Structure formats: structure tokens, C-alpha cells
Short mmCIF file of N, CA, C and O in Angstrom, two decimals:
data_model
loop_
_atom_site.label_atom_id
_atom_site.label_comp_id
_atom_site.label_asym_id
_atom_site.label_seq_id
_atom_site.Cartn_x
_atom_site.Cartn_y
_atom_site.Cartn_z
N UNK G 186 0.52 -1.46 0.08
CA UNK G 186 -0.21 0.16 0.08
C UNK G 186 0.81 1.46 -0.11
O UNK G 186 1.84 0.90 0.38
N UNK G 187 0.37 2.28 -0.38
CA UNK G 187 0.85 3.50 -0.32
C UNK G 187 -0.10 4.65 0.22
O UNK G 187 -0.79 4.55 0.19
N UNK G 188 0.59 5.52 0.45
CA UNK G 188 0.14 6.97 1.77
C UNK G 188 -0.90 7.44 -0.01
O UNK G 188 -0.55 7.33 -1.00
N UNK G 189 -2.15 7.94 0.56
CA UNK G 189 -2.99 8.26 0.02
C UNK G 189 -2.95 9.44 -0.58
O UNK G 189 -3.79 10.04 -1.29
N UNK G 190 -2.03 10.35 0.40
CA UNK G 190 -1.98 11.96 0.51
C UNK G 190 -0.49 12.16 -0.51
O UNK G 190 -0.73 13.08 -1.12
N UNK G 191 0.54 11.51 -0.68
CA UNK G 191 1.85 11.52 -1.02
C UNK G 191 2.19 10.37 -1.95
O UNK G 191 3.36 10.50 -2.74
N UNK G 192 2.26 9.48 -1.85
CA UNK G 192 2.05 8.03 -2.64
C UNK G 192 3.23 7.15 -1.96
O UNK G 192 4.13 6.19 -2.73
N UNK G 193 4.03 7.47 -0.67
CA UNK G 193 4.88 7.40 0.25
C UNK G 193 4.81 5.57 0.29
O UNK G 193 3.20 5.19 0.60
N UNK G 194 5.35 4.46 -0.07
CA UNK G 194 5.17 3.48 0.52
C UNK G 194 5.04 3.25 1.92
O UNK G 194 5.50 3.70 2.91
N UNK G 195 3.81 2.43 2.17
CA UNK G 195 3.61 2.27 3.51
C UNK G 195 3.97 0.77 4.13
O UNK G 195 3.49 -0.03 4.08
N UNK G 196 5.31 0.58 4.15
CA UNK G 196 5.79 -0.96 4.49
C UNK G 196 6.31 -1.27 5.79
O UNK G 196 5.67 -2.65 6.10
N UNK G 197 6.07 -0.51 6.90
CA UNK G 197 6.40 -0.34 7.68
C UNK G 197 5.65 -0.12 8.89
O UNK G 197 5.22 1.22 9.00
N UNK G 198 4.83 -0.44 10.04
CA UNK G 198 4.51 0.05 11.10
C UNK G 198 4.59 1.78 11.31
O UNK G 198 3.78 2.56 11.25
N UNK G 199 5.90 2.16 11.13
CA UNK G 199 6.42 3.63 11.50
C UNK G 199 5.97 4.52 10.19
O UNK G 199 6.05 5.48 10.51
N UNK G 200 5.99 4.00 8.82
CA UNK G 200 5.69 4.52 7.91
C UNK G 200 4.00 5.02 8.30
O UNK G 200 3.96 6.39 7.90
N UNK G 201 3.63 4.78 8.85
CA UNK G 201 2.53 4.61 9.05
C UNK G 201 2.08 6.44 9.62
O UNK G 201 2.62 6.31 10.44
N UNK G 202 1.15 7.37 9.63
CA UNK G 202 0.62 8.74 10.45
C UNK G 202 0.13 7.61 12.14
O UNK G 202 -0.20 6.52 12.00
N UNK G 203 0.98 8.37 12.57
CA UNK G 203 0.72 7.64 14.09
C UNK G 203 0.73 6.26 14.65
O UNK G 203 0.22 6.03 15.30
N UNK G 204 1.79 5.83 13.48
CA UNK G 204 2.26 4.50 13.80
C UNK G 204 0.69 3.63 13.73
O UNK G 204 0.82 2.48 14.14
N UNK G 205 -0.35 3.90 13.32
CA UNK G 205 -1.28 3.39 12.87
C UNK G 205 -1.56 2.55 11.84
O UNK G 205 -1.80 3.57 10.46
N UNK G 206 -1.47 1.33 11.68
CA UNK G 206 -1.35 0.84 10.71
C UNK G 206 -2.73 0.60 9.87
O UNK G 206 -2.61 0.30 8.33
N UNK G 207 -3.11 1.16 10.46
CA UNK G 207 -4.89 1.00 9.67
C UNK G 207 -5.01 2.31 8.44
O UNK G 207 -5.85 2.87 8.15
N UNK G 208 -4.65 3.38 9.33
CA UNK G 208 -4.05 5.06 8.78
C UNK G 208 -4.21 4.56 7.07
O UNK G 208 -2.61 3.75 6.75
N UNK G 209 -4.25 5.17 6.01
CA UNK G 209 -3.87 5.29 4.77
C UNK G 209 -3.16 6.51 4.56
O UNK G 209 -2.68 6.84 2.97
N UNK G 210 -2.65 7.54 5.14
CA UNK G 210 -1.10 8.26 5.24
C UNK G 210 -0.39 7.78 6.26
O UNK G 210 -0.35 7.37 6.88
N UNK G 211 0.64 8.64 5.76
CA UNK G 211 1.93 8.07 6.21
C UNK G 211 2.32 9.84 7.04
O UNK G 211 1.88 10.37 7.35
N UNK G 212 3.42 9.20 7.96
CA UNK G 212 3.93 10.01 8.86
C UNK G 212 4.33 11.61 8.21
O UNK G 212 4.37 12.45 9.25
N UNK G 213 4.45 11.70 7.51
CA UNK G 213 4.91 13.18 6.83
C UNK G 213 3.54 14.08 6.31
O UNK G 213 3.58 15.06 6.25
N UNK G 214 2.79 12.91 5.98
CA UNK G 214 1.40 13.58 5.82
C UNK G 214 0.61 14.29 7.15
O UNK G 214 -0.56 15.39 6.26
N UNK G 215 0.81 14.16 7.80
CA UNK G 215 -0.09 14.35 8.85
C UNK G 215 0.90 15.55 9.88
O UNK G 215 1.61 14.94 10.55
N UNK G 216 0.33 16.43 10.69
CA UNK G 216 0.99 17.06 11.64
C UNK G 216 0.58 16.37 13.09
O UNK G 216 0.19 15.47 13.38
N UNK G 217 1.56 16.74 14.21
CA UNK G 217 1.56 16.01 15.18
C UNK G 217 0.51 16.22 16.23
O UNK G 217 -0.08 15.19 17.34
N UNK G 218 -0.46 17.03 15.77
CA UNK G 218 -1.58 17.09 16.51
C UNK G 218 -2.84 15.88 15.85
O UNK G 218 -4.12 15.54 16.27
N UNK G 219 -2.35 15.34 14.69
CA UNK G 219 -2.60 14.36 14.01
C UNK G 219 -3.94 14.79 12.43
O UNK G 219 -4.49 14.17 12.33
N UNK G 220 -3.86 16.36 12.46
CA UNK G 220 -4.51 16.58 11.42
C UNK G 220 -3.54 16.71 10.23
O UNK G 220 -2.45 16.65 9.88
N UNK G 221 -4.27 16.55 9.08
CA UNK G 221 -3.92 16.28 7.91
C UNK G 221 -3.12 17.62 7.22
O UNK G 221 -3.74 18.71 7.03
N UNK G 222 -2.13 17.56 7.18
CA UNK G 222 -1.45 18.87 6.41
C UNK G 222 -2.46 19.43 5.00
O UNK G 222 -2.84 18.15 4.34
N UNK G 223 -1.97 20.17 4.53
CA UNK G 223 -2.72 20.92 2.98
C UNK G 223 -2.06 20.69 2.39
O UNK G 223 -0.78 20.39 1.89
N UNK G 224 -2.68 20.81 0.95
CA UNK G 224 -2.79 20.13 -0.27
C UNK G 224 -1.11 21.35 -0.54
O UNK G 224 -0.05 20.49 -1.23
N UNK G 225 -0.52 22.50 -0.20
CA UNK G 225 0.31 23.10 -0.53
C UNK G 225 1.31 22.54 0.44
O UNK G 225 2.97 22.60 -0.02
N UNK G 226 1.19 22.32 1.70
CA UNK G 226 1.95 21.43 2.38
C UNK G 226 2.79 20.71 1.99
O UNK G 226 4.07 20.11 1.86
N UNK G 227 2.46 19.66 1.66
CA UNK G 227 2.88 18.48 0.62
C UNK G 227 3.06 18.37 -0.55
O UNK G 227 4.13 17.63 -0.52
N UNK G 228 2.60 19.50 -1.14
CA UNK G 228 3.33 19.89 -2.50
C UNK G 228 4.83 20.18 -2.03
O UNK G 228 5.52 19.91 -2.87
N UNK G 229 4.66 21.30 -1.54
CA UNK G 229 5.87 21.96 -1.24
C UNK G 229 7.35 21.04 -0.31
O UNK G 229 8.02 20.77 -1.09
N UNK G 230 6.79 20.07 0.51
CA UNK G 230 7.73 19.21 1.12
C UNK G 230 8.12 18.05 0.14
O UNK G 230 9.01 17.38 0.06
N UNK G 231 6.89 17.77 -0.93
CA UNK G 231 7.44 16.57 -1.77
C UNK G 231 8.11 16.78 -2.81
O UNK G 231 9.31 16.07 -3.02
N UNK G 232 8.01 18.21 -3.48
CA UNK G 232 8.92 18.56 -4.32
C UNK G 232 10.57 18.37 -3.82
O UNK G 232 11.34 18.32 -4.35
N UNK G 233 10.54 19.69 -2.60
CA UNK G 233 11.90 19.50 -1.71
C UNK G 233 12.51 17.94 -1.84
O UNK G 233 13.71 18.40 -1.70
N UNK G 234 11.32 17.03 -1.16
CA UNK G 234 12.27 15.93 -1.15
C UNK G 234 12.79 15.19 -2.27
O UNK G 234 14.00 14.76 -2.59
N UNK G 235 12.36 15.50 -3.86
CA UNK G 235 12.52 15.26 -5.10
C UNK G 235 14.14 15.99 -5.54
O UNK G 235 14.51 15.37 -6.10
N UNK G 236 13.88 17.31 -4.69
CA UNK G 236 15.05 18.18 -5.09
C UNK G 236 16.01 17.70 -4.75
O UNK G 236 17.36 17.25 -5.06
N UNK G 237 15.91 17.45 -3.24
CA UNK G 237 17.35 16.78 -2.31
C UNK G 237 17.30 15.74 -2.68
O UNK G 237 18.90 14.99 -2.87
N UNK G 238 16.83 14.58 -3.11
CA UNK G 238 16.89 12.77 -3.42
C UNK G 238 17.40 12.66 -4.78
O UNK G 238 18.21 11.70 -4.80
N UNK G 239 16.76 13.45 -5.74
CA UNK G 239 17.03 13.13 -7.09
C UNK G 239 18.16 14.14 -7.79
O UNK G 239 17.85 14.29 -9.14
N UNK G 240 18.12 15.20 -7.07
CA UNK G 240 18.85 16.71 -7.64
C UNK G 240 17.94 17.19 -8.72
O UNK G 240 18.72 17.56 -9.67
N UNK G 241 16.38 17.10 -8.95
CA UNK G 241 15.43 17.77 -9.73
C UNK G 241 15.57 19.46 -9.59
O UNK G 241 16.06 19.54 -8.43
N UNK G 242 15.68 20.12 -10.75
CA UNK G 242 15.18 21.38 -10.49
C UNK G 242 13.78 21.65 -10.00
O UNK G 242 13.01 20.78 -9.67
N UNK G 243 14.02 22.59 -9.18
CA UNK G 243 12.60 23.36 -8.26
C UNK G 243 11.67 23.01 -9.09
O UNK G 243 10.91 22.26 -8.26
N UNK G 244 11.31 23.79 -10.13
CA UNK G 244 10.20 23.22 -10.94
C UNK G 244 10.18 22.60 -11.47
O UNK G 244 8.61 22.08 -11.34
N UNK G 245 10.76 21.34 -11.86
CA UNK G 245 10.60 20.23 -12.33
C UNK G 245 10.38 19.61 -11.03
O UNK G 245 9.27 18.26 -11.66
N UNK G 246 10.53 19.56 -10.04
CA UNK G 246 10.21 18.55 -9.37
C UNK G 246 8.84 19.21 -8.54
O UNK G 246 8.12 17.70 -8.36
N UNK G 247 8.48 20.15 -8.73
CA UNK G 247 7.50 20.73 -8.49
C UNK G 247 5.64 20.48 -9.54
O UNK G 247 4.98 19.66 -9.24
N UNK G 248 6.53 20.13 -10.72
CA UNK G 248 5.55 19.99 -11.54
C UNK G 248 5.21 18.40 -11.71
O UNK G 248 3.86 17.59 -11.67
N UNK G 249 6.40 17.67 -11.32
CA UNK G 249 6.53 16.13 -11.27
C UNK G 249 5.40 15.75 -9.93
O UNK G 249 4.66 15.44 -10.20
N UNK G 250 5.61 16.27 -8.82
CA UNK G 250 5.09 16.17 -7.39
C UNK G 250 3.10 16.69 -7.64
O UNK G 250 2.44 16.15 -7.25
N UNK G 251 2.63 17.51 -8.27
CA UNK G 251 1.51 17.85 -8.91
C UNK G 251 1.08 16.68 -9.78
O UNK G 251 0.21 16.48 -9.18
N UNK G 252 1.71 16.38 -10.75
CA UNK G 252 1.14 14.90 -11.39
C UNK G 252 1.19 13.99 -10.58
O UNK G 252 0.13 13.39 -10.66
N UNK G 253 2.14 13.61 -9.49
CA UNK G 253 2.06 12.19 -9.18
C UNK G 253 0.47 12.86 -7.75
O UNK G 253 -0.48 11.82 -7.89
N UNK G 254 0.64 13.93 -7.18
CA UNK G 254 -0.46 14.20 -6.28
C UNK G 254 -1.87 14.35 -6.79
O UNK G 254 -2.90 13.98 -6.09
N UNK G 255 -2.17 14.33 -8.35
CA UNK G 255 -3.13 14.24 -9.24
C UNK G 255 -4.16 12.93 -9.16
O UNK G 255 -5.12 13.03 -9.28
N UNK G 256 -3.15 12.23 -8.73
CA UNK G 256 -3.59 10.51 -9.03
C UNK G 256 -3.57 9.92 -8.12
O UNK G 256 -4.25 9.12 -7.11
N UNK G 257 -3.66 10.60 -6.45
CA UNK G 257 -3.81 9.72 -5.16
C UNK G 257 -5.13 10.40 -4.87
O UNK G 257 -5.64 11.69 -5.29
N UNK G 258 -5.56 9.70 -4.05
CA UNK G 258 -7.26 9.86 -3.67
C UNK G 258 -7.35 10.84 -2.83
O UNK G 258 -8.64 11.55 -2.91
N UNK G 259 -6.59 11.18 -1.99
CA UNK G 259 -6.51 12.69 -1.13
C UNK G 259 -6.92 14.05 -1.95
O UNK G 259 -7.40 14.74 -1.77
N UNK G 260 -6.13 13.77 -3.49
CA UNK G 260 -6.19 14.99 -3.98
C UNK G 260 -7.13 14.85 -5.17
O UNK G 260 -6.77 15.74 -6.41
N UNK G 261 -7.57 13.82 -5.84
CA UNK G 261 -8.05 13.61 -6.94
C UNK G 261 -9.12 14.43 -7.46
O UNK G 261 -9.02 14.82 -8.39
N UNK G 262 -9.89 14.51 -6.57
CA UNK G 262 -11.04 16.08 -6.27
C UNK G 262 -10.30 17.26 -6.78
O UNK G 262 -11.64 18.06 -6.73
N UNK G 263 -9.42 17.47 -6.62
CA UNK G 263 -9.06 18.72 -6.62
C UNK G 263 -8.69 19.83 -7.52
O UNK G 263 -8.44 19.32 -8.77
#
């Protein structure tokens, strides 16, 4: 399974939001109070991850992230 908000693989208990294996969200998409991050927060954080991990240009990373997020359940109707 993958996070319904950012697509991160949910392979281990610690990958899930608040370590709840029933959660469809990952630990990166939920605030410490348990609320879901906004689309803008997810977009910016995920794009920054791609810049850092894959060396992508920030604009290319943002475009790629927008394409990915548009396919995920949390943002499909956005």
C-alpha cells in the first residue's frame, strides 16, 4: 500500500501516520496533532524531497509532484 496523500510506500508500522497501521496516510502527511497537512504543504515538502533526493530542478520537481498528487485519493477531486 501507499500513502493516499503523497504516494509514499507504507511498508512498516512507523511509516503510517501516528504508527496506526490502519491509517491510509504516512507519517509525513499528518501534523503532530493528528490533522492532515494541506495540499500546499504536501506539494512543497514532496517537491523539496525530490530536489534533495534526486537532484531535480525545483520547477521540474514541483511539476512532477503535482502530477503524482493529482492521481492520489486525497487530491483526485482537487
